[in-house]
Short mmCIF file of N, CA and C in Angstrom, two decimals:
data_model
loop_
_atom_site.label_atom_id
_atom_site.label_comp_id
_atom_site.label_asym_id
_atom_site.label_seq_id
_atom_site.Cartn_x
_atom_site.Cartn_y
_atom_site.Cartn_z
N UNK A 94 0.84 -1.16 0.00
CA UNK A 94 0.00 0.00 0.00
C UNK A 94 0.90 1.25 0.00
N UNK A 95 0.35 2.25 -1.14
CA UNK A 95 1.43 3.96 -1.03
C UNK A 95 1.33 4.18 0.12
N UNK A 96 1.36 5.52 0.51
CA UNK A 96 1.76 6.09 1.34
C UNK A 96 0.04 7.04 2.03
N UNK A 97 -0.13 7.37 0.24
CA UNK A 97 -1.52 7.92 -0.28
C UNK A 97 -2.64 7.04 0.38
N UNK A 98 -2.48 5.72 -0.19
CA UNK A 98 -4.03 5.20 0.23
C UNK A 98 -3.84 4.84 1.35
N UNK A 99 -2.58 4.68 2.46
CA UNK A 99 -2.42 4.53 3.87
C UNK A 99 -2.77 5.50 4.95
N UNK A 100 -3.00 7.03 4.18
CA UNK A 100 -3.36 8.33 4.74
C UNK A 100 -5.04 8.10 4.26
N UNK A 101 -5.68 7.64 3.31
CA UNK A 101 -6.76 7.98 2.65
C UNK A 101 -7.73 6.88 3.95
N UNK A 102 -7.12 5.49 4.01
CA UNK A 102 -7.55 4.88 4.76
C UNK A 102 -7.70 4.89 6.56
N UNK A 103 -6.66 5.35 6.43
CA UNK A 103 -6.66 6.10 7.91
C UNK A 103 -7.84 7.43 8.42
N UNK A 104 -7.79 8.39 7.54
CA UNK A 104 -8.81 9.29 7.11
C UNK A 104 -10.14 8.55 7.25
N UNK A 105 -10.34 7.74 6.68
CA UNK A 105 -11.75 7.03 6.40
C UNK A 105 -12.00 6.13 7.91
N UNK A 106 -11.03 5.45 8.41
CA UNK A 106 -11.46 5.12 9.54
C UNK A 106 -11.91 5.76 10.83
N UNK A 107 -10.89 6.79 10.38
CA UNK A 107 -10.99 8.02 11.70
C UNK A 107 -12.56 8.78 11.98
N UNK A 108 -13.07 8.98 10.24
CA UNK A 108 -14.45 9.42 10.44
C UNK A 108 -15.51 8.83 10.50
N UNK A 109 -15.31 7.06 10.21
CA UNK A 109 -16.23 5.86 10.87
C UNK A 109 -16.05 5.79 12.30
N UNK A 110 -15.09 5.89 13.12
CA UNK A 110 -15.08 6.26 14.42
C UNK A 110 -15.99 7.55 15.12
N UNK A 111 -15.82 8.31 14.33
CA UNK A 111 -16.47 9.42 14.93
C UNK A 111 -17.63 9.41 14.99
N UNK A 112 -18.26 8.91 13.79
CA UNK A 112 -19.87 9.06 13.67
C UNK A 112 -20.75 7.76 14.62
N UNK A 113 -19.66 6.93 14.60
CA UNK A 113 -20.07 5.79 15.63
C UNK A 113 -20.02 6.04 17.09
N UNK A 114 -19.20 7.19 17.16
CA UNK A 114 -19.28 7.77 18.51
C UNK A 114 -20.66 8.74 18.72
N UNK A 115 -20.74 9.30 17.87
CA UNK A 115 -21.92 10.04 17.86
C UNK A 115 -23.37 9.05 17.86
N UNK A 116 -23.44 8.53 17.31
CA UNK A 116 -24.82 7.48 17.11
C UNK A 116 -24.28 7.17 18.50
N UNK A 117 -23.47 6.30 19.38
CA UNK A 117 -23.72 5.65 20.54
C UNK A 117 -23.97 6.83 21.36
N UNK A 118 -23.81 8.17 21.34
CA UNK A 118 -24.13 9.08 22.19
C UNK A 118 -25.66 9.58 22.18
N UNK A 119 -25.98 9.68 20.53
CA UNK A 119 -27.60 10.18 20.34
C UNK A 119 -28.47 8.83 20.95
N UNK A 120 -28.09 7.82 20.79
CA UNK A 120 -29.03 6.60 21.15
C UNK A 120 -28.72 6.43 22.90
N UNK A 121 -28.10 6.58 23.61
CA UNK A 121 -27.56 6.62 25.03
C UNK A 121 -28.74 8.01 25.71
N UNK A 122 -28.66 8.60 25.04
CA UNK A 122 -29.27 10.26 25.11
C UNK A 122 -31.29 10.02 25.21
N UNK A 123 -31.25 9.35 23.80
CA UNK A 123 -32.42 9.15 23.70
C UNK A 123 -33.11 7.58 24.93
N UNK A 124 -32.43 6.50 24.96
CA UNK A 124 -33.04 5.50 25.84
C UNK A 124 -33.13 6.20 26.87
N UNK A 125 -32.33 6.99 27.32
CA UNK A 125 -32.04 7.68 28.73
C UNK A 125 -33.77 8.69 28.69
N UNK A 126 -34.36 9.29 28.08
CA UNK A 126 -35.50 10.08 28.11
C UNK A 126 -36.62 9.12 27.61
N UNK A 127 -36.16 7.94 27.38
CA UNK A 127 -37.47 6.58 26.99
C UNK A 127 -37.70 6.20 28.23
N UNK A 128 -36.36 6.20 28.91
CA UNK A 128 -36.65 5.36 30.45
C UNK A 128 -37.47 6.42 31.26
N UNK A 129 -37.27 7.56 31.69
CA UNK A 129 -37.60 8.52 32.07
C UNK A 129 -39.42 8.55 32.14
N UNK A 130 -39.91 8.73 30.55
CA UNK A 130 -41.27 8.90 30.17
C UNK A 130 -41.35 7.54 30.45
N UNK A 131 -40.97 6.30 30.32
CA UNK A 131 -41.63 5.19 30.98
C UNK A 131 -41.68 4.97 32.59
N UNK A 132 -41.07 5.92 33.24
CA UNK A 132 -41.11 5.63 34.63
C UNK A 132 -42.53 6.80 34.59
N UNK A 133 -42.35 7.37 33.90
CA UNK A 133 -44.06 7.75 34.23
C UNK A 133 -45.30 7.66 34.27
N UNK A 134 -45.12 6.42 32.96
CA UNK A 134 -46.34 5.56 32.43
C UNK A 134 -46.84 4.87 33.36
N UNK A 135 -45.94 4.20 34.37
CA UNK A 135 -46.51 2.84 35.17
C UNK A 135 -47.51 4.22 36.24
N UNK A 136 -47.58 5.02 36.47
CA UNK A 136 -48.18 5.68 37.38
C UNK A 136 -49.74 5.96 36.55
N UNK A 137 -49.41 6.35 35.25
CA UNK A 137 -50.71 6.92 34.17
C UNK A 137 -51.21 5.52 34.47
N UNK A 138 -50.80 4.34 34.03
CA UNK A 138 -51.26 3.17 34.08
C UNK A 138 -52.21 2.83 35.13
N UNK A 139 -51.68 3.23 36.32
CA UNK A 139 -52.45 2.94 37.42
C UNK A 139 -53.58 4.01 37.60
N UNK A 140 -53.56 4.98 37.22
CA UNK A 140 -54.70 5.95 36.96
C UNK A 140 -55.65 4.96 36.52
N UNK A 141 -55.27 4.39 34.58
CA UNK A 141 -56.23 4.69 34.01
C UNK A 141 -57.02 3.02 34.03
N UNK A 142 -56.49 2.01 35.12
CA UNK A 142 -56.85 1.16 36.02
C UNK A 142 -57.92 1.32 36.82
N UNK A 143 -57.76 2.23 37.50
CA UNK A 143 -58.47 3.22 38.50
C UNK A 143 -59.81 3.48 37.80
N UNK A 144 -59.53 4.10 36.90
CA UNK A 144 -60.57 4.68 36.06
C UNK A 144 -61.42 3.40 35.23
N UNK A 145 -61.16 2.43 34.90
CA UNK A 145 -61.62 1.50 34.27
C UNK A 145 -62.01 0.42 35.46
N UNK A 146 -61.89 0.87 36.62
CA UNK A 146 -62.59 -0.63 37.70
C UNK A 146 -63.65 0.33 38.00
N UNK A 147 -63.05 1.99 38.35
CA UNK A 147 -64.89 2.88 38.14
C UNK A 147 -65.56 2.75 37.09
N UNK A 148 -64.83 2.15 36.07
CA UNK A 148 -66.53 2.02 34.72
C UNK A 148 -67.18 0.80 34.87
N UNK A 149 -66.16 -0.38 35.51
CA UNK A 149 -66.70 -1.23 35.46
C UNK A 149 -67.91 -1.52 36.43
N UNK A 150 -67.92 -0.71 37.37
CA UNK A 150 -69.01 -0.71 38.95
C UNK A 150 -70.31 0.07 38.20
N UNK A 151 -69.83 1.07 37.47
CA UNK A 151 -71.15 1.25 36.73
C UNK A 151 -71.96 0.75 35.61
N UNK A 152 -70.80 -0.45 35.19
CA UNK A 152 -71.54 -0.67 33.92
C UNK A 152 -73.12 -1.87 34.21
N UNK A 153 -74.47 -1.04 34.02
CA UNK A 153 -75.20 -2.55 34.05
C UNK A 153 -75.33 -3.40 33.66
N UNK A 154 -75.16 -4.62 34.44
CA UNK A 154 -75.81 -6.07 34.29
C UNK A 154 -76.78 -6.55 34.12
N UNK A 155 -77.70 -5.31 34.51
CA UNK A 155 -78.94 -6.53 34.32
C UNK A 155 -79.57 -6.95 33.30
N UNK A 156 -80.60 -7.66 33.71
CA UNK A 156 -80.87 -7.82 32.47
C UNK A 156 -80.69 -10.02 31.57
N UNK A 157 -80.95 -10.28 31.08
CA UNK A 157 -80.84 -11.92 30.20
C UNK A 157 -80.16 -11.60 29.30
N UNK A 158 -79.11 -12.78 29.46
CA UNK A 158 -78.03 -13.37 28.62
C UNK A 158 -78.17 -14.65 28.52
N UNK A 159 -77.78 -14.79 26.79
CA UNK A 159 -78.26 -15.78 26.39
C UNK A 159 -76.52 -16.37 26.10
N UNK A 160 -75.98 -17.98 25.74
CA UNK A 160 -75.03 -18.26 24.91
C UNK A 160 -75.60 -18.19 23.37
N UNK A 161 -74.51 -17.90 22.81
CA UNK A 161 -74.94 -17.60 21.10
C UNK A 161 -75.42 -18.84 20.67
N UNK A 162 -74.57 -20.17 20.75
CA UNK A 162 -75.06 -21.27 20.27
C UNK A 162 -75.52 -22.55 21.04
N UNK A 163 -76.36 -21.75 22.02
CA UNK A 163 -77.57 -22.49 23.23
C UNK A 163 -78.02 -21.92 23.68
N UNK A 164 -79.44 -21.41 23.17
CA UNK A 164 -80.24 -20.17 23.44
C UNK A 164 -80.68 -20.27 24.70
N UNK A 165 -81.10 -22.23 25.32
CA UNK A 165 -81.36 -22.53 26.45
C UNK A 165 -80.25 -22.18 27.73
N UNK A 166 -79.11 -22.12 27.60
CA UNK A 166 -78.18 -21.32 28.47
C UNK A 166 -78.30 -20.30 28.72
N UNK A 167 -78.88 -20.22 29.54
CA UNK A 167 -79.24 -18.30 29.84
C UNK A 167 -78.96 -17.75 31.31
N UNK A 168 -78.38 -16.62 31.22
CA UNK A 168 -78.64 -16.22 32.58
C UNK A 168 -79.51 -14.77 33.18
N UNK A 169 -79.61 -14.62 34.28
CA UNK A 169 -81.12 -13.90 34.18
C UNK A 169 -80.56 -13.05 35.14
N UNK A 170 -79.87 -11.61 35.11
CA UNK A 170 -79.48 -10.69 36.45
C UNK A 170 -80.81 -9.90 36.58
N UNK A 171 -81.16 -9.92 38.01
CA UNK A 171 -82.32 -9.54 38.28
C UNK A 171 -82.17 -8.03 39.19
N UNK A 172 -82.83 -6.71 39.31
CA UNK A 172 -82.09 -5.94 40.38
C UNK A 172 -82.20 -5.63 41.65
N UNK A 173 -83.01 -6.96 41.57
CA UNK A 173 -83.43 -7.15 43.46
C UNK A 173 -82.17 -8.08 43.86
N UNK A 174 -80.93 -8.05 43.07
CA UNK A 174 -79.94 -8.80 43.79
C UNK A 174 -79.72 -10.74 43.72
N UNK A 175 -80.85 -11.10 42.60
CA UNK A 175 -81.19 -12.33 42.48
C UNK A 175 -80.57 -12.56 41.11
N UNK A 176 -80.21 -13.85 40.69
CA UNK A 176 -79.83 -14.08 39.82
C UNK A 176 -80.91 -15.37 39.15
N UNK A 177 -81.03 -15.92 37.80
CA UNK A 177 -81.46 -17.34 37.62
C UNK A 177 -80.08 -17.50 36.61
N UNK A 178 -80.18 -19.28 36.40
CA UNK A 178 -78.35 -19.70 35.69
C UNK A 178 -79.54 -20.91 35.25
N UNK A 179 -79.95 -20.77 33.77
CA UNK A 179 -79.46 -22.21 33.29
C UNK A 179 -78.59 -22.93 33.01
N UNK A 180 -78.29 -24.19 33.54
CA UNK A 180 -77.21 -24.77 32.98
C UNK A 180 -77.09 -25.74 32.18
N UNK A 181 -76.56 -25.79 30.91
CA UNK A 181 -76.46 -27.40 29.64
C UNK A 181 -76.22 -28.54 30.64
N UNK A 182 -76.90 -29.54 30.89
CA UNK A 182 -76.38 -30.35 31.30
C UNK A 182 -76.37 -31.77 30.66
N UNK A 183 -76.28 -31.14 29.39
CA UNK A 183 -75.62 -32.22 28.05
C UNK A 183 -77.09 -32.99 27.55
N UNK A 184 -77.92 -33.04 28.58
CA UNK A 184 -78.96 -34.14 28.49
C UNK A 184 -80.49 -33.68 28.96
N UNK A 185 -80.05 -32.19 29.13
CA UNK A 185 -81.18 -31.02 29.71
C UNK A 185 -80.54 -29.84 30.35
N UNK A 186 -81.47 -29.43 31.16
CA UNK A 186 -81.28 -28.00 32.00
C UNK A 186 -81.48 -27.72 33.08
N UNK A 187 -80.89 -27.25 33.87
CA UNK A 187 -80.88 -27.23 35.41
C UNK A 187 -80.79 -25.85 35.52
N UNK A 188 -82.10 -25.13 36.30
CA UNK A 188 -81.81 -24.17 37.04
C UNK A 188 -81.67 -23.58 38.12
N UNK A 189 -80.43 -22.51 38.30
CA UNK A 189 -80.22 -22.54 39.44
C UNK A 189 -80.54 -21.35 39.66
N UNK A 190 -80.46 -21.07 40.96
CA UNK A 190 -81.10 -19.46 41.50
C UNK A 190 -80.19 -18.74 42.58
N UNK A 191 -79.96 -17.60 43.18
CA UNK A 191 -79.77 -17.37 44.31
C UNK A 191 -79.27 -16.00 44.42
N UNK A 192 -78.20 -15.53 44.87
CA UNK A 192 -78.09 -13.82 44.79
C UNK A 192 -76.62 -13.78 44.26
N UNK A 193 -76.43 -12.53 43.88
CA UNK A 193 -75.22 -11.99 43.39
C UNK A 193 -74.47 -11.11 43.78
N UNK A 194 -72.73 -11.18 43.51
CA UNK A 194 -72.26 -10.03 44.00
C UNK A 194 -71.75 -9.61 42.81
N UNK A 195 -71.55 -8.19 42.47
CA UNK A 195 -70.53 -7.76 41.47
C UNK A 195 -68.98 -7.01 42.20
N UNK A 196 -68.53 -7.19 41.80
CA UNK A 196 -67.06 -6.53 42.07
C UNK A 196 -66.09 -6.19 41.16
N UNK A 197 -65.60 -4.88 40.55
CA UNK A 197 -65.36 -4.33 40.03
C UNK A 197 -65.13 -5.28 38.20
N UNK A 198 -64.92 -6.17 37.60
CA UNK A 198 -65.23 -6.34 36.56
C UNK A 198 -65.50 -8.44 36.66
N UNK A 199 -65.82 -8.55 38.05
CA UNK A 199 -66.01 -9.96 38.64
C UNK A 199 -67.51 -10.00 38.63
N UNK A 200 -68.28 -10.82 38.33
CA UNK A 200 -69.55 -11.20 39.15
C UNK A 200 -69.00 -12.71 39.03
N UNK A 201 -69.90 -12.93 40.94
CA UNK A 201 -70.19 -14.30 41.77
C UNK A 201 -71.66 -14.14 41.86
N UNK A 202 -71.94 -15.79 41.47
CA UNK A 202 -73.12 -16.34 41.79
C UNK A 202 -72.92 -16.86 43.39
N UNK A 203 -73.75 -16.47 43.90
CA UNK A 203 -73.91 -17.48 45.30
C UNK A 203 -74.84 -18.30 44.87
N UNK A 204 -74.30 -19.62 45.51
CA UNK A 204 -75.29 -21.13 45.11
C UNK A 204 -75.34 -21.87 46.79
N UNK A 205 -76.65 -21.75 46.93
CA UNK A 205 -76.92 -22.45 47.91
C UNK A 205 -76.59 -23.96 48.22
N UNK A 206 -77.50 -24.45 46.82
CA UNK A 206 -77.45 -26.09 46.82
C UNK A 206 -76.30 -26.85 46.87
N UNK A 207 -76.32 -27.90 46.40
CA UNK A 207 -75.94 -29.04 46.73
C UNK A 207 -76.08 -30.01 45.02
N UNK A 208 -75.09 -30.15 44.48
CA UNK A 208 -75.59 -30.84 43.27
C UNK A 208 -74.48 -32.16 43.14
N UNK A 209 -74.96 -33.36 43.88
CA UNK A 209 -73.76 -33.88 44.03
C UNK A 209 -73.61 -35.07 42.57
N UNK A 210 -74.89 -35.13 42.00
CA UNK A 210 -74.40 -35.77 40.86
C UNK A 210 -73.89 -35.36 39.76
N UNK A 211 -73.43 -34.00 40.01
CA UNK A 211 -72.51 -33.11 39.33
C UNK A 211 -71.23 -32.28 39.70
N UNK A 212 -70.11 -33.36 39.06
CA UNK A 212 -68.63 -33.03 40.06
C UNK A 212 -68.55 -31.39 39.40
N UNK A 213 -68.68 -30.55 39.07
CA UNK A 213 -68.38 -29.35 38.27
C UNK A 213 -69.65 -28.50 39.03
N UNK A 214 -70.71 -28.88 39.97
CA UNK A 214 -71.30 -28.40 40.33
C UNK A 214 -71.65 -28.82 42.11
N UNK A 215 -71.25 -29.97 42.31
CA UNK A 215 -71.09 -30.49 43.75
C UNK A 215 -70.45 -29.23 44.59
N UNK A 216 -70.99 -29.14 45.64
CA UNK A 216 -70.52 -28.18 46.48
C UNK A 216 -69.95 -26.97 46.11
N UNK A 217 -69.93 -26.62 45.12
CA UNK A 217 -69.57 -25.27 44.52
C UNK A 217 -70.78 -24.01 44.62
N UNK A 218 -70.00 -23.38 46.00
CA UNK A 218 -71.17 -22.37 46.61
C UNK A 218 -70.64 -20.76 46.10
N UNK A 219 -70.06 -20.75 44.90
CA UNK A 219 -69.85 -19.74 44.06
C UNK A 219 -69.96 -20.05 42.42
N UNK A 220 -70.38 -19.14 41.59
CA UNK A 220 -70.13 -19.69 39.72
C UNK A 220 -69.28 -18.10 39.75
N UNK A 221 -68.56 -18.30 38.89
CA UNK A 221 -67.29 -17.27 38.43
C UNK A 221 -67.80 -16.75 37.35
N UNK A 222 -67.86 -15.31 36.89
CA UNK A 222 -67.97 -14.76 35.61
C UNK A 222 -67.26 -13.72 35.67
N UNK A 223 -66.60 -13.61 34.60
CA UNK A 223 -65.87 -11.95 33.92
C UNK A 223 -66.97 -11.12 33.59
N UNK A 224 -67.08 -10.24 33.84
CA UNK A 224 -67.77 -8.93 33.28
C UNK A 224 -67.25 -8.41 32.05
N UNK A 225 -67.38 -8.33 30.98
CA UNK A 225 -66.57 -8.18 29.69
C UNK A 225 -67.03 -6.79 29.11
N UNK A 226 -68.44 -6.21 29.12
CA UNK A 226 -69.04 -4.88 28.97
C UNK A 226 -70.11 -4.96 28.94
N UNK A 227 -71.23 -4.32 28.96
CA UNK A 227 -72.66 -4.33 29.45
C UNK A 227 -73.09 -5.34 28.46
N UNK A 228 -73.22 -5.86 27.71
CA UNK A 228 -73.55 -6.86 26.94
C UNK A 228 -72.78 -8.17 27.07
N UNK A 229 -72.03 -8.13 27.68
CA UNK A 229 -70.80 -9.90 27.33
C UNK A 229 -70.78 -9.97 28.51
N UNK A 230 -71.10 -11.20 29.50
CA UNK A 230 -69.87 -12.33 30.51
C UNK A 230 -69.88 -13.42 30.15
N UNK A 231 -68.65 -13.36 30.75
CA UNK A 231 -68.34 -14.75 30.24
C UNK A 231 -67.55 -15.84 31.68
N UNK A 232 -67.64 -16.72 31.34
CA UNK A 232 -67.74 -17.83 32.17
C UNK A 232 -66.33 -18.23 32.88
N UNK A 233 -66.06 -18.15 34.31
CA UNK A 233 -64.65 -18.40 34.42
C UNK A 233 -64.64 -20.09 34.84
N UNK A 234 -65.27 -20.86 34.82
CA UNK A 234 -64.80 -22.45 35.45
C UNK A 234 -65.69 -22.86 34.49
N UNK A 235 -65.66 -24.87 34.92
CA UNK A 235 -66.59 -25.34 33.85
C UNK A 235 -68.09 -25.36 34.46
N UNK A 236 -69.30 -25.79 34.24
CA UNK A 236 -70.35 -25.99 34.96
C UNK A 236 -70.90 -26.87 33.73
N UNK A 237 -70.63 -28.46 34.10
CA UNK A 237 -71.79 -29.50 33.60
C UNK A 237 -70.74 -28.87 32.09
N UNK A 238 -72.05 -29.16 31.13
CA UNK A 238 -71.96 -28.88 29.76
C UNK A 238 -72.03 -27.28 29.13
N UNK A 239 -71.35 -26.46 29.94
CA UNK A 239 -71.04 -24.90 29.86
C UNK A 239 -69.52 -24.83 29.76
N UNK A 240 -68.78 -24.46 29.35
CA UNK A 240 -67.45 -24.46 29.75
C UNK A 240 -66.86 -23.29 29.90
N UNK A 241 -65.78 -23.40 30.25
CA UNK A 241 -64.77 -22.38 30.67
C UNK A 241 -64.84 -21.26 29.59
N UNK A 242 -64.90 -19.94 30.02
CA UNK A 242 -64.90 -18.52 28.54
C UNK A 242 -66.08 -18.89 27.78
N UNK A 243 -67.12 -19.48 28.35
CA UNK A 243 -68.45 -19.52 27.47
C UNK A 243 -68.45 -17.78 27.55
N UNK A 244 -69.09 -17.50 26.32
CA UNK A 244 -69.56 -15.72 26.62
C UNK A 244 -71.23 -15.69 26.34
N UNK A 245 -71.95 -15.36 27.41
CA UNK A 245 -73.37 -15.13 27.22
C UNK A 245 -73.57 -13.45 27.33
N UNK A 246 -74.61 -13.26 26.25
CA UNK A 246 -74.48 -12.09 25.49
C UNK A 246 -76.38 -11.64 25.76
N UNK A 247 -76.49 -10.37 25.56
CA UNK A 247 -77.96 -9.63 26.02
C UNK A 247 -77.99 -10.30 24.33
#
């Protein structure tokens, strides 16, 4: 190699150094104000948490829900605090009755009875549902021939 392209190359490395110094400084610069606005988010977050377990206390329930493809699956929120639950039980329908709680995007059935020829319903003195929006819950365990994330809909 001359002398020429040993200066030309040197030259050329010197200003791939530099600009690589610069990019690791603009990107160091910038994560550094990503981290920053993300340490602020987890707080907005919890606001807008806040704000969405208050929509969920208002949103109403009441009202019959049906499953889309078992019209006989229905459930019945009543606003005297009563609920009715049909349930598939592959071979008919069983209904059940009793009162309800809601809690912020949870409703519990309270179940009095006793259904012991049904392991999915034996002693199970709660039924689980998601609150999904004034029109959708959906089902958190199995019950009989209902299953788990069934969604019954107004």
């Amino acid at each position: 190699m001359s002398k020429k392209q040993q200066n030309a190359f040197s030259k050329a490395t010197g200003i791939l150094a530099i600009i690589l110094i610069v990019l690791g400084v603009y990107f160091a610069l910038t994560e550094t104000k990503e981290q920053k606005s993300d340490n602020k988010n987890p707080s907005n977050i919890n606001i807008d948490k806040n704000n969405q377990e208050n929509e969920n206390e208002k949103i109403n329930i009441l009202g019959n829900y049906v499953v889309k493809d078992d019209k006989n699956s229905r459930l019945i929120i009543k606003e005297n605090g009563e609920y009715e639950l049909h349930i598939n039980l592959c071979h008919g329908y069983l209904e059940t009755s009793g009162t309800y709680e809601k809690s912020n995007d949870k409703l519990r059935l309270l179940n009095e009875e006793t259904y012991e020829e049904y392991p999915t319903l034996y002693e199970n003195k709660e039924f689980s549902f998601t609150i999904i929006d004034e029109n959708t819950i959906r089902l958190d365990e199995d019950l009989v021939c209902l299953f788990q994330n069934t969604l019954f809909e107004k």
